[in-house]
Structures are given as C-alpha cells and as structure tokens.
C-alpha cells in the first residue's frame, strides 16, 4: 500500500488559528472507520493550541461523549451535537430537548436522510465521495431505509415539527447548522429560525455538492446573521475548486465566514491540522492575517458562545 503524504501546516498558520474551535469533525467512536478517537484528538488539540471541537455524527447524539472527553482532557473543550436524521427520529424536538439538557451545543438539520440529499446524491467527477455514502448504500441494500425527511411543505413553508425544533434551540441557545438541505430549504429554515429567536446559525458547507449555494443566496443568509461555513475538505477532496471557495469568501465577506475542517476520514490529513492547512491556503490566496483569524478564531468562538 502506498503511504499518503499529507501537507504540513506552517508555523505562521498554526499561530493564526490558535484559540479557535473546529466546529465540524468526524472522529471515533463512530459507525464507520475514522482516523482518530475523540480523547486522542483532544490531546492533539492541546498540543497545537486549539481551544476545542464539536463532535459531529450523522447517526448518534454526542453530548455524553463530549462530557467524558472534557473530563479526561481538561483545557480542551469537546462539545456535543445532534444531527436530525432518521436514527434519532428526524425532526424530533424531544431528541433536541434531551440533547440541550445534556449540554449539546450544535444541532444539524438532516444530512444523509434529508429529501434534498436523497433526491440528488450529487457527485462531481474526480471528487472523493463522502464515507457516509457507502454506509447509506449498505443500509439500503439491507432494506433499512428511513423515510426521506422533508423540512418544507409543498408551498415551501417550514413544516410544523421544525418550528417545534427551533423553539427548543432558542430556549437552550443552541447553534443551528443547516445540514444538507437545498438552497431554498436553507433560506426558509434560516428565516424561520431567526423569527423563532435562534441566535446562532451556521450554513453548513455551502460549496458542498448537495448545496452549491450561489453568492446571492449566501449574501442573503449572511444578512440574517448566519455564518457561512468554509470546510477544508470540500475543496481538498475536489468537490469545489479552491478558487471558487476563495471567491465566495471574498464576495460574501470574511466577517460572515467561519472555518472548519470536516476532517476525520482515514485517507485525509490529521484533524488537528485542518484549520491551519486551510489558513495556509487562504494566506497563499492573498487573505490577510486579520481576515484569517476572524474566520478561524473570532467567529468560531463567537458561534459556540466563547467570545
């Protein structure tokens, strides 16, 4: 087997992202192979000066795991999350309420089970497919398929269950992340969430194959106070070009963007390197140190409530 040589972040980039949170990581334990486990990752974050990370799973709540990690590795804040796919009952306000009481910080709207992802499973030639796609195919082959989760009705209005979810998010001051919804669904969801009093919103990887949000849509979402998530893996795995990613950040404004890695896959670079590697790319494209630090540190800390 040929050993993959991954890029190494510069010291300059490491210093720029120090104190930031990676709000989107996929690590073990999980239902698929991952590069690293959560406790080891926390220790590596401490070594490189990162403040913490949000544990994302497409299938299970992670607040309990996060609490254990915080106890084992004090000084690095592992934060729990919930993704509203079929395995937790979809748009289930009870699951959100329990997660909120357990201290979960982020709730993703449906990803692998949303109607948009099911309808498309968009692929770009040459792009590395997401690991969950193989798992979803295996479940389908075994006849274990949750119904596609709809977030809007035929008229484009948010379904009642999602209003209930937003009420819980607002009460617990949790972060809403938009998952793998389509552009129109994201706009409807963000508008409804803001109206419901949700104060912290992340538009999940707007450049990803199943989102591909144009600049006008991104600007509209930013005007509602949402942060646009710029994931390292989206461009690194060739789902979008680096030039397009950089152009979108410039067009919408770094002040409205947030950096994350979306790392944890065994074939990709180490998770603790993600923010710094993305910082190096941005610096190489002409972004200033202040702009990079705004996206990597100021905005990631603000969205998780750690200014």
Tab-separated table of C-alpha atoms in Angstrom:
chain	number	residue	atom	x	y	z
A	1	UNK	CA	0.000	0.000	0.000
A	2	UNK	CA	1.311	3.427	-0.932
A	3	UNK	CA	1.650	5.702	2.085
A	4	UNK	CA	-0.162	9.002	1.628
A	5	UNK	CA	1.959	12.058	2.419
A	6	UNK	CA	-0.213	14.857	3.768
A	7	UNK	CA	0.639	18.578	3.738
A	8	UNK	CA	2.042	20.064	6.949
A	9	UNK	CA	0.796	23.448	8.214
A	10	UNK	CA	3.210	26.353	8.574
A	11	UNK	CA	4.108	27.772	11.982
A	12	UNK	CA	2.516	31.031	10.864
A	13	UNK	CA	-0.808	29.322	10.197
A	14	UNK	CA	-0.648	27.387	13.467
A	15	UNK	CA	-0.243	30.657	15.372
A	16	UNK	CA	-3.081	32.348	13.486
A	17	UNK	CA	-5.666	29.666	14.300
A	18	UNK	CA	-4.570	29.149	17.914
A	19	UNK	CA	-7.510	29.541	20.261
A	20	UNK	CA	-10.044	28.585	17.616
A	21	UNK	CA	-12.693	25.864	17.649
A	22	UNK	CA	-13.156	23.319	14.889
A	23	UNK	CA	-16.939	23.177	14.749
A	24	UNK	CA	-17.177	20.172	12.416
A	25	UNK	CA	-15.152	16.981	12.991
A	26	UNK	CA	-15.940	13.288	12.437
A	27	UNK	CA	-13.941	11.079	14.808
A	28	UNK	CA	-14.176	7.724	16.559
A	29	UNK	CA	-16.106	6.084	18.043
A	30	UNK	CA	-18.386	6.027	15.013
A	31	UNK	CA	-20.234	3.543	12.813
A	32	UNK	CA	-17.542	3.904	10.149
A	33	UNK	CA	-13.771	3.956	10.233
A	34	UNK	CA	-12.242	7.171	11.496
A	35	UNK	CA	-8.704	8.477	11.612
A	36	UNK	CA	-8.569	9.232	15.348
A	37	UNK	CA	-10.631	8.934	18.521
A	38	UNK	CA	-12.054	11.881	20.418
A	39	UNK	CA	-9.798	11.695	23.506
A	40	UNK	CA	-6.611	11.463	21.438
A	41	UNK	CA	-7.834	14.342	19.300
A	42	UNK	CA	-8.367	16.499	22.395
A	43	UNK	CA	-4.764	15.843	23.446
A	44	UNK	CA	-3.511	16.811	19.992
A	45	UNK	CA	-5.613	19.976	20.034
A	46	UNK	CA	-3.916	20.896	23.306
A	47	UNK	CA	-0.508	20.365	21.709
A	48	UNK	CA	-1.245	22.702	18.778
A	49	UNK	CA	-3.074	25.374	20.781
A	50	UNK	CA	-6.654	24.869	19.575
A	51	UNK	CA	-9.445	25.525	22.063
A	52	UNK	CA	-11.904	22.779	21.203
A	53	UNK	CA	-14.064	20.952	18.676
A	54	UNK	CA	-17.656	19.909	18.004
A	55	UNK	CA	-18.220	16.157	17.690
A	56	UNK	CA	-20.429	15.538	14.674
A	57	UNK	CA	-22.098	12.219	13.950
A	58	UNK	CA	-24.659	11.686	11.217
A	59	UNK	CA	-26.300	8.999	13.337
A	60	UNK	CA	-25.982	9.408	17.127
A	61	UNK	CA	-26.007	12.198	19.752
A	62	UNK	CA	-22.545	13.100	21.051
A	63	UNK	CA	-23.144	15.219	24.184
A	64	UNK	CA	-22.331	12.353	26.571
A	65	UNK	CA	-19.083	11.603	24.720
A	66	UNK	CA	-18.112	15.241	24.813
A	67	UNK	CA	-18.583	15.418	28.569
A	68	UNK	CA	-16.346	12.391	29.066
A	69	UNK	CA	-13.643	13.892	26.841
A	70	UNK	CA	-13.726	17.180	28.764
A	71	UNK	CA	-13.167	15.248	31.977
A	72	UNK	CA	-10.230	13.307	30.581
A	73	UNK	CA	-8.550	16.224	28.802
A	74	UNK	CA	-9.198	19.450	30.716
A	75	UNK	CA	-8.256	22.599	28.849
A	76	UNK	CA	-9.704	21.472	25.519
A	77	UNK	CA	-13.450	21.840	25.178
A	78	UNK	CA	-15.115	18.979	23.345
A	79	UNK	CA	-18.683	19.994	22.530
A	80	UNK	CA	-21.585	17.672	21.839
A	81	UNK	CA	-24.039	17.795	18.956
A	82	UNK	CA	-27.047	16.155	17.353
A	83	UNK	CA	-27.948	15.561	13.708
A	84	UNK	CA	-31.655	15.178	12.945
A	85	UNK	CA	-31.511	12.126	10.693
A	86	UNK	CA	-33.712	9.052	10.810
A	87	UNK	CA	-31.662	7.335	13.518
A	88	UNK	CA	-32.860	9.918	16.087
A	89	UNK	CA	-36.383	10.262	14.737
A	90	UNK	CA	-35.793	13.040	12.220
A	91	UNK	CA	-37.248	16.430	13.173
A	92	UNK	CA	-37.676	15.293	16.743
A	93	UNK	CA	-37.998	18.081	19.340
A	94	UNK	CA	-37.763	15.530	22.156
A	95	UNK	CA	-34.307	14.467	20.968
A	96	UNK	CA	-33.292	18.134	20.723
A	97	UNK	CA	-34.606	18.896	24.218
A	98	UNK	CA	-32.679	15.980	25.741
A	99	UNK	CA	-29.536	16.980	23.846
A	100	UNK	CA	-29.932	20.543	25.095
A	101	UNK	CA	-30.276	19.394	28.691
A	102	UNK	CA	-27.114	17.341	28.251
A	103	UNK	CA	-25.199	20.402	27.074
A	104	UNK	CA	-25.076	19.697	23.327
A	105	UNK	CA	-24.005	22.842	21.518
A	106	UNK	CA	-24.877	22.280	17.831
A	107	UNK	CA	-27.909	20.746	16.125
A	108	UNK	CA	-27.623	19.909	12.435
A	109	UNK	CA	-30.749	19.700	10.332
A	110	UNK	CA	-30.975	16.435	8.343
A	111	UNK	CA	-27.935	15.439	6.329
A	112	UNK	CA	-27.852	11.911	4.885
A	113	UNK	CA	-31.631	11.462	5.241
A	114	UNK	CA	-32.894	14.836	4.028
A	115	UNK	CA	-35.060	14.892	0.907
A	116	UNK	CA	-32.507	17.010	-0.950
A	117	UNK	CA	-29.636	14.580	-0.372
A	118	UNK	CA	-31.812	11.581	-1.223
A	119	UNK	CA	-33.016	13.178	-4.451
A	120	UNK	CA	-29.579	14.045	-5.720
A	121	UNK	CA	-26.578	12.387	-4.099
A	122	UNK	CA	-24.747	14.818	-6.379
A	123	UNK	CA	-21.224	13.855	-7.422
A	124	UNK	CA	-18.552	15.843	-9.179
A	125	UNK	CA	-16.127	13.949	-11.406
A	126	UNK	CA	-12.812	13.478	-9.646
A	127	UNK	CA	-14.203	14.340	-6.200
A	128	UNK	CA	-13.714	11.962	-3.270
A	129	UNK	CA	-17.160	10.634	-2.245
A	130	UNK	CA	-18.188	11.049	1.400
A	131	UNK	CA	-17.749	7.976	3.593
A	132	UNK	CA	-21.382	8.000	4.680
A	133	UNK	CA	-22.496	7.337	1.092
A	134	UNK	CA	-21.206	3.748	1.257
A	135	UNK	CA	-22.918	3.196	4.601
A	136	UNK	CA	-26.204	4.567	3.276
A	137	UNK	CA	-25.952	2.252	0.266
A	138	UNK	CA	-25.305	-0.723	2.550
A	139	UNK	CA	-28.301	0.107	4.721
A	140	UNK	CA	-30.474	0.460	1.630
A	141	UNK	CA	-29.299	-2.902	0.297
A	142	UNK	CA	-30.458	-4.451	3.583
A	143	UNK	CA	-33.845	-2.738	3.335
A	144	UNK	CA	-33.096	-0.419	6.262
A	145	UNK	CA	-34.024	2.982	4.922
A	146	UNK	CA	-35.543	5.817	6.923
A	147	UNK	CA	-38.137	7.877	5.032
A	148	UNK	CA	-36.697	10.973	3.389
A	149	UNK	CA	-37.090	13.883	5.788
A	150	UNK	CA	-38.963	16.877	4.409
A	151	UNK	CA	-38.380	20.253	6.063
A	152	UNK	CA	-40.774	22.297	3.922
A	153	UNK	CA	-44.264	21.611	2.622
A	154	UNK	CA	-45.440	21.815	-0.995
A	155	UNK	CA	-45.790	25.566	-0.660
A	156	UNK	CA	-42.219	25.981	0.560
A	157	UNK	CA	-43.250	26.671	4.160
A	158	UNK	CA	-41.435	25.139	7.113
A	159	UNK	CA	-43.179	22.025	8.443
A	160	UNK	CA	-44.682	22.238	11.980
A	161	UNK	CA	-42.146	19.843	13.509
A	162	UNK	CA	-39.314	22.148	12.519
A	163	UNK	CA	-40.994	25.084	14.259
A	164	UNK	CA	-41.024	22.920	17.398
A	165	UNK	CA	-37.325	22.157	16.961
A	166	UNK	CA	-36.484	25.843	16.572
A	167	UNK	CA	-38.373	26.696	19.762
A	168	UNK	CA	-36.173	24.248	21.677
A	169	UNK	CA	-32.997	25.580	20.063
A	170	UNK	CA	-33.918	29.127	21.029
A	171	UNK	CA	-34.694	28.167	24.621
A	172	UNK	CA	-31.341	26.420	25.076
A	173	UNK	CA	-29.423	28.981	22.955
A	174	UNK	CA	-28.081	26.139	20.818
A	175	UNK	CA	-26.429	26.532	17.419
A	176	UNK	CA	-28.464	25.650	14.342
A	177	UNK	CA	-26.497	24.163	11.442
A	178	UNK	CA	-28.373	23.723	8.184
A	179	UNK	CA	-27.201	20.228	7.210
A	180	UNK	CA	-27.576	19.030	3.630
A	181	UNK	CA	-30.712	20.949	2.703
A	182	UNK	CA	-31.184	22.625	-0.668
A	183	UNK	CA	-30.723	26.352	-1.160
A	184	UNK	CA	-34.443	27.260	-0.962
A	185	UNK	CA	-34.859	24.987	2.078
A	186	UNK	CA	-31.894	26.620	3.805
A	187	UNK	CA	-33.305	30.101	3.198
A	188	UNK	CA	-36.716	29.072	4.553
A	189	UNK	CA	-35.153	27.369	7.574
A	190	UNK	CA	-32.860	30.272	8.449
A	191	UNK	CA	-35.690	32.804	8.134
A	192	UNK	CA	-37.937	30.709	10.379
A	193	UNK	CA	-35.158	30.066	12.893
A	194	UNK	CA	-34.327	33.765	13.201
A	195	UNK	CA	-38.008	34.565	13.650
A	196	UNK	CA	-38.169	31.895	16.376
A	197	UNK	CA	-35.324	33.525	18.304
A	198	UNK	CA	-32.434	31.243	17.317
A	199	UNK	CA	-29.342	33.429	17.747
A	200	UNK	CA	-26.512	31.259	16.391
A	201	UNK	CA	-26.723	29.814	12.870
A	202	UNK	CA	-24.154	28.097	10.649
A	203	UNK	CA	-24.862	27.456	6.976
A	204	UNK	CA	-23.267	24.037	6.548
A	205	UNK	CA	-20.612	23.825	3.777
A	206	UNK	CA	-22.447	25.993	1.195
A	207	UNK	CA	-19.991	24.838	-1.514
A	208	UNK	CA	-20.685	21.114	-0.974
A	209	UNK	CA	-22.092	19.113	-3.883
A	210	UNK	CA	-25.629	18.909	-2.474
A	211	UNK	CA	-25.723	22.628	-1.540
A	212	UNK	CA	-23.760	24.675	-4.129
A	213	UNK	CA	-25.239	27.950	-2.930
A	214	UNK	CA	-24.682	30.931	-5.199
A	215	UNK	CA	-23.257	34.202	-3.923
A	216	UNK	CA	-26.619	35.984	-3.873
A	217	UNK	CA	-28.098	33.284	-1.632
A	218	UNK	CA	-25.073	33.318	0.631
A	219	UNK	CA	-25.292	37.084	0.998
A	220	UNK	CA	-28.976	36.839	1.843
A	221	UNK	CA	-28.254	34.297	4.569
A	222	UNK	CA	-25.419	36.421	5.937
A	223	UNK	CA	-27.822	39.374	6.136
A	224	UNK	CA	-29.927	37.301	8.559
A	225	UNK	CA	-26.896	36.822	10.806
A	226	UNK	CA	-25.876	33.343	9.656
A	227	UNK	CA	-22.212	32.378	9.309
A	228	UNK	CA	-21.157	30.592	6.111
A	229	UNK	CA	-19.060	27.521	6.910
A	230	UNK	CA	-15.928	27.086	4.778
A	231	UNK	CA	-14.830	23.462	5.178
A	232	UNK	CA	-11.285	22.364	4.392
A	233	UNK	CA	-12.405	19.006	2.975
A	234	UNK	CA	-14.886	20.483	0.488
A	235	UNK	CA	-12.076	21.871	-1.655
A	236	UNK	CA	-9.356	19.435	-0.552
A	237	UNK	CA	-11.418	16.469	-1.817
A	238	UNK	CA	-12.223	18.387	-5.031
A	239	UNK	CA	-15.932	18.880	-4.510
A	240	UNK	CA	-15.281	22.505	-5.398
A	241	UNK	CA	-12.189	24.337	-6.622
A	242	UNK	CA	-10.092	26.372	-4.216
A	243	UNK	CA	-10.600	29.387	-6.484
A	244	UNK	CA	-14.386	29.164	-6.177
A	245	UNK	CA	-14.154	28.780	-2.397
A	246	UNK	CA	-11.930	31.858	-2.126
A	247	UNK	CA	-14.142	33.852	-4.498
A	248	UNK	CA	-17.205	33.095	-2.367
A	249	UNK	CA	-15.464	34.191	0.823
A	250	UNK	CA	-14.421	37.464	-0.790
A	251	UNK	CA	-17.866	38.086	-2.266
A	252	UNK	CA	-19.752	37.451	0.977
A	253	UNK	CA	-17.052	38.815	3.294
A	254	UNK	CA	-14.670	37.076	5.708
A	255	UNK	CA	-16.625	38.592	8.595
A	256	UNK	CA	-19.553	36.364	7.574
A	257	UNK	CA	-17.474	33.181	7.182
A	258	UNK	CA	-16.343	30.505	9.608
A	259	UNK	CA	-13.575	27.955	9.046
A	260	UNK	CA	-13.932	24.269	9.911
A	261	UNK	CA	-12.178	21.099	8.826
A	262	UNK	CA	-14.901	18.415	8.349
A	263	UNK	CA	-11.985	16.013	8.855
A	264	UNK	CA	-11.672	12.604	10.471
A	265	UNK	CA	-11.667	10.352	7.407
A	266	UNK	CA	-8.704	7.912	7.444
A	267	UNK	CA	-7.486	8.979	3.990
A	268	UNK	CA	-7.446	12.727	4.753
A	269	UNK	CA	-4.933	14.842	6.731
A	270	UNK	CA	-4.873	14.813	10.545
A	271	UNK	CA	-7.866	16.539	12.103
A	272	UNK	CA	-5.765	18.851	14.253
A	273	UNK	CA	-4.086	20.196	11.090
A	274	UNK	CA	-7.301	21.146	9.287
A	275	UNK	CA	-7.787	24.742	10.386
A	276	UNK	CA	-4.107	25.576	9.931
A	277	UNK	CA	-3.963	23.948	6.487
A	278	UNK	CA	-6.984	25.987	5.444
A	279	UNK	CA	-5.309	29.098	6.867
A	280	UNK	CA	-2.218	28.413	4.759
A	281	UNK	CA	-4.380	28.142	1.640
A	282	UNK	CA	-6.117	31.409	2.447
A	283	UNK	CA	-2.859	33.232	3.130
A	284	UNK	CA	-1.477	31.927	-0.147
A	285	UNK	CA	-4.545	33.305	-1.927
A	286	UNK	CA	-3.959	36.789	-0.538
A	287	UNK	CA	-6.220	36.906	2.510
A	288	UNK	CA	-4.805	38.944	5.387
A	289	UNK	CA	-3.847	37.536	8.773
A	290	UNK	CA	-6.678	39.529	10.366
A	291	UNK	CA	-9.190	38.036	7.934
A	292	UNK	CA	-7.970	34.505	8.590
A	293	UNK	CA	-8.059	34.975	12.347
A	294	UNK	CA	-11.574	36.416	12.138
A	295	UNK	CA	-12.798	33.297	10.342
A	296	UNK	CA	-10.788	30.722	12.311
A	297	UNK	CA	-10.910	32.122	15.837
A	298	UNK	CA	-13.202	35.107	16.356
A	299	UNK	CA	-16.195	33.622	14.545
A	300	UNK	CA	-15.738	30.037	15.728
A	301	UNK	CA	-15.542	31.179	19.346
A	302	UNK	CA	-18.494	33.531	18.932
A	303	UNK	CA	-20.782	30.929	17.415
A	304	UNK	CA	-20.179	28.405	20.227
A	305	UNK	CA	-20.609	31.124	22.836
A	306	UNK	CA	-16.962	31.514	23.857
A	307	UNK	CA	-16.004	35.070	22.819
